[in-house]
PDB file of C-alpha atoms in Angstrom:
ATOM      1  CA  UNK A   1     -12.882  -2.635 -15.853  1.00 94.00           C
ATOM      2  CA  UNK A   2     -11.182  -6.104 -15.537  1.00 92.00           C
ATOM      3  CA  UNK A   3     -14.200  -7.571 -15.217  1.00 95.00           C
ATOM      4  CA  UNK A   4     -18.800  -6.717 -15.995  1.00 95.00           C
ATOM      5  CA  UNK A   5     -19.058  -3.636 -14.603  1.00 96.00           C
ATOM      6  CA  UNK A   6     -22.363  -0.882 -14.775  1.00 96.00           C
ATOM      7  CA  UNK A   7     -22.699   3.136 -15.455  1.00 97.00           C
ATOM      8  CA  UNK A   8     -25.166   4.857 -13.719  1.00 97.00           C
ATOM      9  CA  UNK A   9     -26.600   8.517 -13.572  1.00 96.00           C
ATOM     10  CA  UNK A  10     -26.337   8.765  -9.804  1.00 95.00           C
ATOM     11  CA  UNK A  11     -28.443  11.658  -9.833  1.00 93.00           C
ATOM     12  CA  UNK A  12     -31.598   9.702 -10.785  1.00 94.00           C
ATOM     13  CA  UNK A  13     -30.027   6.152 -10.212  1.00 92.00           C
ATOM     14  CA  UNK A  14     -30.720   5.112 -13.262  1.00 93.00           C
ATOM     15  CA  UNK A  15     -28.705   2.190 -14.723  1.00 95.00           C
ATOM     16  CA  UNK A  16     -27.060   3.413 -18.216  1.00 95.00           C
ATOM     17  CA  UNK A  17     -24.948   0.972 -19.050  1.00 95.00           C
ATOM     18  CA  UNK A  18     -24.024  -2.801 -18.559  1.00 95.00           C
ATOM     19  CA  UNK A  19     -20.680  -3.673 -20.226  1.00 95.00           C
ATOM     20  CA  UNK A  20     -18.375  -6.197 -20.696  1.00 94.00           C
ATOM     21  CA  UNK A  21     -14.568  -6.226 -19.622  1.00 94.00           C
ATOM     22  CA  UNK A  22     -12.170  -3.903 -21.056  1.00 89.00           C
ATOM     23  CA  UNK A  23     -14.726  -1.636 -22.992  1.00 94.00           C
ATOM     24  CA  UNK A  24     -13.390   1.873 -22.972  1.00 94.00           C
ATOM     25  CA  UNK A  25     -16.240   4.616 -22.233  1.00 96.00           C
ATOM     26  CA  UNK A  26     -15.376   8.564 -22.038  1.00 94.00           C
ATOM     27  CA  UNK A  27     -17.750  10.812 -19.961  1.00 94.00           C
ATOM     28  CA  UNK A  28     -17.392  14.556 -20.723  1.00 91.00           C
ATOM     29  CA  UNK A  29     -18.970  17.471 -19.618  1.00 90.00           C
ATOM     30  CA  UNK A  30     -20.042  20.884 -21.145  1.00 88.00           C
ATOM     31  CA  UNK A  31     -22.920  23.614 -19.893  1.00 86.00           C
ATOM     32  CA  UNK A  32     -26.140  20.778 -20.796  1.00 89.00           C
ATOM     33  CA  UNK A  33     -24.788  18.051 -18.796  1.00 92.00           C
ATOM     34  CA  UNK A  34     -22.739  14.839 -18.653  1.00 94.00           C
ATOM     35  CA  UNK A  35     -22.221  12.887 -22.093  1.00 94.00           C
ATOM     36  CA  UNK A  36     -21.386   9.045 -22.494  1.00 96.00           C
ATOM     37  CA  UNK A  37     -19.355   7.676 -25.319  1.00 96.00           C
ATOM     38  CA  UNK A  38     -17.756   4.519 -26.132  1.00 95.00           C
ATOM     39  CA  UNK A  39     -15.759   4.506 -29.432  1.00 93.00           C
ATOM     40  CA  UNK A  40     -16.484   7.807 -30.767  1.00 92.00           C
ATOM     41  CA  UNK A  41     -20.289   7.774 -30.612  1.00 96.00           C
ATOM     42  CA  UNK A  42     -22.120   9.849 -27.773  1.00 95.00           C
ATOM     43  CA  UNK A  43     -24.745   6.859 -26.079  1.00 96.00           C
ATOM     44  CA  UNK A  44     -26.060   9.742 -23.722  1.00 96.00           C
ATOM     45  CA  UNK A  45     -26.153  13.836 -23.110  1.00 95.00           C
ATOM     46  CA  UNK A  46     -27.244  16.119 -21.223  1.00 94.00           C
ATOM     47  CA  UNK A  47     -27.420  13.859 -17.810  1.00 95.00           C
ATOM     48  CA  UNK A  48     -27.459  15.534 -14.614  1.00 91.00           C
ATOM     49  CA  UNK A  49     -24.694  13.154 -13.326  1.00 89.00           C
ATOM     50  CA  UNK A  50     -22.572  12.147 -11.198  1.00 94.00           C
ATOM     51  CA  UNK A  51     -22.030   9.436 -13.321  1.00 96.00           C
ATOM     52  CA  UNK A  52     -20.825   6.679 -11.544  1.00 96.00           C
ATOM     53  CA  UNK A  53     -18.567   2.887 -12.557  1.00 96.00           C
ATOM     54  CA  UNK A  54     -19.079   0.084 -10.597  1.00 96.00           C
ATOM     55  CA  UNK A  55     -17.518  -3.311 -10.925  1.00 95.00           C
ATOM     56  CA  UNK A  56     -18.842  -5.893  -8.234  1.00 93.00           C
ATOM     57  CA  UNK A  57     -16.351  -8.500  -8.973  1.00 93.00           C
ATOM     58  CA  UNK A  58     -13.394  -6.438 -10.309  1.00 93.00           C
ATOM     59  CA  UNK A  59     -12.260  -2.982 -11.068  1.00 94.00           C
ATOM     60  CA  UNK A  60     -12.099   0.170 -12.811  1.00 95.00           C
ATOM     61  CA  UNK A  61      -9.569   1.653 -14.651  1.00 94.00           C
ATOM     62  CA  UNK A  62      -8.609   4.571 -16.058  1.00 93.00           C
ATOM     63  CA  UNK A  63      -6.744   4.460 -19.159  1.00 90.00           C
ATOM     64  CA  UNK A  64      -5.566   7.475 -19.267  1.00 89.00           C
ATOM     65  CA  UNK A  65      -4.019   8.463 -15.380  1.00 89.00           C
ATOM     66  CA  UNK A  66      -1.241   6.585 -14.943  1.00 88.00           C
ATOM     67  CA  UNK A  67      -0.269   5.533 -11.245  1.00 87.00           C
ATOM     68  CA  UNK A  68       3.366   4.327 -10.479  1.00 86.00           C
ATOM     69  CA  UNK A  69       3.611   3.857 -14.201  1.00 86.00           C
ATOM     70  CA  UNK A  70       0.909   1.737 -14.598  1.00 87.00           C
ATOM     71  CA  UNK A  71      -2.993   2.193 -15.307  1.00 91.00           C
ATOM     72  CA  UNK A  72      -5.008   3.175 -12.303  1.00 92.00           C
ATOM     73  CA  UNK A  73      -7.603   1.158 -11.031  1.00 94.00           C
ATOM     74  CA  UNK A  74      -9.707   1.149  -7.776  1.00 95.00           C
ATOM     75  CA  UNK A  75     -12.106  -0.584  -5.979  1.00 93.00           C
ATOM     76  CA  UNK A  76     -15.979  -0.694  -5.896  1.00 93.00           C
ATOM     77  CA  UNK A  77     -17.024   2.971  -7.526  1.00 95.00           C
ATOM     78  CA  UNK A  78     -15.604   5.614  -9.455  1.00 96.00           C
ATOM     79  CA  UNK A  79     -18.153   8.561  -9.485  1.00 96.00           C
ATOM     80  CA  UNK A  80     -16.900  11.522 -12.078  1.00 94.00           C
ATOM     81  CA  UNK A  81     -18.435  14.434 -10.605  1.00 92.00           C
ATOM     82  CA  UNK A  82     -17.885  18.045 -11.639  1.00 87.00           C
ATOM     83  CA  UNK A  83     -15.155  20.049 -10.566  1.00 81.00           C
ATOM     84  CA  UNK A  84     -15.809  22.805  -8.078  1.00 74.00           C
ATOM     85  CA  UNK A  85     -16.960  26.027  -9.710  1.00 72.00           C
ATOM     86  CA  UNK A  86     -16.383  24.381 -13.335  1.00 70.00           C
ATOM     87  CA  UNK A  87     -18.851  23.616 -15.728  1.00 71.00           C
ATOM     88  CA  UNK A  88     -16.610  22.054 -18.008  1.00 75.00           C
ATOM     89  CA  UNK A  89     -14.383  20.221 -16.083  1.00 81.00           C
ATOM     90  CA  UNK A  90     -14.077  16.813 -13.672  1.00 87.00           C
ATOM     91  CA  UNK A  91     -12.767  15.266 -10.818  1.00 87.00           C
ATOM     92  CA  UNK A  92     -12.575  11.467 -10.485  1.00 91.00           C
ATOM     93  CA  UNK A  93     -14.127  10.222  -6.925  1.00 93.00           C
ATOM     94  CA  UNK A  94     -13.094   6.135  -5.750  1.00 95.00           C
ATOM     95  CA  UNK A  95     -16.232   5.618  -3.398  1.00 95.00           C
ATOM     96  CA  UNK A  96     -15.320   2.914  -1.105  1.00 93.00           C
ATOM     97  CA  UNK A  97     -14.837   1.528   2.444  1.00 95.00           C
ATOM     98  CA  UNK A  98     -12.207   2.754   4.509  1.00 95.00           C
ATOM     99  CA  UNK A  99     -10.248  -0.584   4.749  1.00 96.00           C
ATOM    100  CA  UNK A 100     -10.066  -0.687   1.565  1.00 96.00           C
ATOM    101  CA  UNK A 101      -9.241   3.066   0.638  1.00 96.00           C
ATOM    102  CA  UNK A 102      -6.251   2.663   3.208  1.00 97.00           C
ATOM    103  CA  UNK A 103      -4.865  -0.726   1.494  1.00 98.00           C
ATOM    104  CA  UNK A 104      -4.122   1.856  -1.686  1.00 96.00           C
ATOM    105  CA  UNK A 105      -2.509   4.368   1.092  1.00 97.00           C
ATOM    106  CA  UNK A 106      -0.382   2.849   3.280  1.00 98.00           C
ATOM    107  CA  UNK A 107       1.790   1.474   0.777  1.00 97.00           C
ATOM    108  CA  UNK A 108       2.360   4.928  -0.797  1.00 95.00           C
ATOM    109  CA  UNK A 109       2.573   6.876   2.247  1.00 95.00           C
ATOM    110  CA  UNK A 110       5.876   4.457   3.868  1.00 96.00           C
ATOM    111  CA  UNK A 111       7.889   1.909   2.217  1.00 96.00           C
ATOM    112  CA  UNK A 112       6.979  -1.771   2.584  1.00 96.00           C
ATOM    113  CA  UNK A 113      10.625  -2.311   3.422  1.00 97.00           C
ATOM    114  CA  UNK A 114      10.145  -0.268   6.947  1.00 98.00           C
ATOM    115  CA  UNK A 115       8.312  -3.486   8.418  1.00 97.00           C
ATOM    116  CA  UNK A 116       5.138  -4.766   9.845  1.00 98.00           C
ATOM    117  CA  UNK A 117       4.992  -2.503  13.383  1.00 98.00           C
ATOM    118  CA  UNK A 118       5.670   0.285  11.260  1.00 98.00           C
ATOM    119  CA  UNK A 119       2.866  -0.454   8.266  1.00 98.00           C
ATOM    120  CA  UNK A 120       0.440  -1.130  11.255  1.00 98.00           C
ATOM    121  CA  UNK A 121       1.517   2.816  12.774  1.00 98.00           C
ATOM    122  CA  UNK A 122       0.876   4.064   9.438  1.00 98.00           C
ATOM    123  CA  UNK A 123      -2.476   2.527   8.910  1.00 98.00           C
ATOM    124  CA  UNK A 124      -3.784   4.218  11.905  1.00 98.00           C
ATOM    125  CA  UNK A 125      -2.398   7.731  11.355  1.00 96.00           C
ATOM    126  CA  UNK A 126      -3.570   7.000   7.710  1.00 95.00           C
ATOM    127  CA  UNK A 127      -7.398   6.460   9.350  1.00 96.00           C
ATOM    128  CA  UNK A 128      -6.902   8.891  11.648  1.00 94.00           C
ATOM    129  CA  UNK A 129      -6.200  11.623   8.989  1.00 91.00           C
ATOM    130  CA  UNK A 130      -8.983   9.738   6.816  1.00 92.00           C
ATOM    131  CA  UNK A 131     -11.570  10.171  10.299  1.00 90.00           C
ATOM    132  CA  UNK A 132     -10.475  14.056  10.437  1.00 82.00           C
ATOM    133  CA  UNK A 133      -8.568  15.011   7.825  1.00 68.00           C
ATOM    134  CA  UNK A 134      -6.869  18.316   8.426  1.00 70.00           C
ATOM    135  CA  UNK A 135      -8.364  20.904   5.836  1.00 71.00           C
ATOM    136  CA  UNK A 136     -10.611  19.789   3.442  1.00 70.00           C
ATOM    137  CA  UNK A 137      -9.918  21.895  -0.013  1.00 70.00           C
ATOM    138  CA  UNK A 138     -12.004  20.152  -2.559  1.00 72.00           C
ATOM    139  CA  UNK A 139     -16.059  20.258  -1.674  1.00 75.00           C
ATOM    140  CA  UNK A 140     -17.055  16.772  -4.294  1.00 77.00           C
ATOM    141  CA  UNK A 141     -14.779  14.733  -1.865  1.00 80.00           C
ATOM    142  CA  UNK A 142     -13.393  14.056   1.159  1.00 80.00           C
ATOM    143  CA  UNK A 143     -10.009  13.450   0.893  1.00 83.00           C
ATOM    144  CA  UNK A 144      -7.507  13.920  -2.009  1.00 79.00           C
ATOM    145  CA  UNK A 145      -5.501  11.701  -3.942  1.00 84.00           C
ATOM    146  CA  UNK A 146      -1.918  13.579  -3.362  1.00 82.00           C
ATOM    147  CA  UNK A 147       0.725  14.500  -1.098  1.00 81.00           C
ATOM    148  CA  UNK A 148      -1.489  17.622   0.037  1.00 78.00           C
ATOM    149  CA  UNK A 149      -3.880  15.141   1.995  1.00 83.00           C
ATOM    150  CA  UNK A 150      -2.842  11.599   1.385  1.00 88.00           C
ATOM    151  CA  UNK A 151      -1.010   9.742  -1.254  1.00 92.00           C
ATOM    152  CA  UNK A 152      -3.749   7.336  -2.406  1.00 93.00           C
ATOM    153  CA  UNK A 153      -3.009   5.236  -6.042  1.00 93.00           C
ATOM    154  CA  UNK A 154      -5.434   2.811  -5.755  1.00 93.00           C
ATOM    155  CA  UNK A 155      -5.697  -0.833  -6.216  1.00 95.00           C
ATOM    156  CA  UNK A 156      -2.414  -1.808  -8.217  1.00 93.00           C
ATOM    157  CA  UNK A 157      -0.015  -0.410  -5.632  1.00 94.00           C
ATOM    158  CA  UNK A 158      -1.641  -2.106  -2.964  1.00 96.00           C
ATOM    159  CA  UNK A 159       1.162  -4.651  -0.845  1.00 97.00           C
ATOM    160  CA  UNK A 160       0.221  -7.907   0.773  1.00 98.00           C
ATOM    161  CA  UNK A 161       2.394  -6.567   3.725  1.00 98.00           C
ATOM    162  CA  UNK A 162       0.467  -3.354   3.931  1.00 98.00           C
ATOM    163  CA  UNK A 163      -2.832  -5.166   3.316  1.00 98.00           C
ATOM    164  CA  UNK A 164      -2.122  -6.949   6.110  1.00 98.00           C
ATOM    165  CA  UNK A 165      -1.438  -4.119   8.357  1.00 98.00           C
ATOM    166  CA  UNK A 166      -4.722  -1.996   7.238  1.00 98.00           C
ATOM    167  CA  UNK A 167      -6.734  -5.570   8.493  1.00 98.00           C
ATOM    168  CA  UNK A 168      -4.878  -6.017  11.449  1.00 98.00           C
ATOM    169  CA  UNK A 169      -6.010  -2.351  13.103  1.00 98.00           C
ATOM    170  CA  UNK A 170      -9.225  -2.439  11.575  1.00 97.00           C
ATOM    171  CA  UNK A 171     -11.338  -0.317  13.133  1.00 95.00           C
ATOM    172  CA  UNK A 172      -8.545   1.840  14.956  1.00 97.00           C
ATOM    173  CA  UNK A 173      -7.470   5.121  15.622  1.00 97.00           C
ATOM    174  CA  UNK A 174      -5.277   7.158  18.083  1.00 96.00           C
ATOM    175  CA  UNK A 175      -7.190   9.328  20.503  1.00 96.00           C
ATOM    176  CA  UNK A 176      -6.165  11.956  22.856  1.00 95.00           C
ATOM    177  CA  UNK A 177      -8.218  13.412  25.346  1.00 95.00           C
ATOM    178  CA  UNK A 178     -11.005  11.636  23.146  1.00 93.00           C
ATOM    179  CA  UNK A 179     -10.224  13.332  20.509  1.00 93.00           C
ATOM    180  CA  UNK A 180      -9.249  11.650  16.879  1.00 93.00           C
ATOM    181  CA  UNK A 181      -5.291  12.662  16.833  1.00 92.00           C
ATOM    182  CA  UNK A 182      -4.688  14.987  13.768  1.00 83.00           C
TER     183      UNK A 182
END
């Protein structure tokens, strides 16, 4: 994280970890449970996980995913969770508020350069979709991070303009017949 951030075991809530900036941790998985590192050495096994990153006053990264060429990093909390039917394998879930899950979509989904009325459109059919999204394929989340639900990169491709936008409609969404708009 850019800044103190926490590890938990979100299965018992119980606070692992408090680290400084910049500190790299790995969490694997195998048959026994979730494992901790940081610099080669294993600080915990066998936990019955999630595990979940938090960074109150900054955020997380991960080194190794790469988003528009650059590290990714996201808001409030990463939970790594395993992968459906895997016991060796995980996803990587950004828990966070809507608003600020749709500042690191609507910027991805249309170009800045299509203007203001336009970012604002998007940021409803991006909540709308967000609200009721279409199919959901993956059971440890709600939404993917791709062009099969929506294109979400987190915090370092988020756009003032866009930022704007996703404040600006807080709160709404496109009905018809009272009925969220797929």
């Amino acid at each position: 994280a850019d800044a103190a951030f926490y590890i938990e075991d979100l299965s018992t809530e119980n606070k692992l970890v408090n680290a400084s900036p910049d500190t790299v941790y790995t969490v694997s998985v195998d048959s026994s449970g979730f494992n901790v590192s940081v610099a080669g050495k294993i600080l915990f096994s066998g936990l019955s996980g999630p595990i979940g990153f938090s960074s109150p006053a900054g955020h997380i990264k991960l080194p190794d995913v790469k988003r528009k060429g650059q590290v990714a990093a996201y808001r409030d909390r990463v939970e790594i969770v395993r992968a459906s039917g895997s016991l060796d394998n995980v996803s990587v879930v950004n828990v966070l508020p809507m608003d600020q899950y749709l500042k690191g979509v609507v910027p991805n989904e249309l170009p800045v350069s299509f203007g203001f009325e336009a970012l604002k459109a998007q940021a409803v059919a991006a909540r709308n979709y967000a609200v009721r999204p279409r199919e959901k394929p993956y059971p440890q989340f709600d939404i993917c991070d791709s062009v099969m639900c929506q294109v979400y990169f987190g915090y370092y491709t988020e756009q003032p303009l866009s930022s704007k936008a996703v404040e600006e409609t807080a709160g709404q969404v496109a009905l018809h017949d009272g009925e969220v708009i797929t």
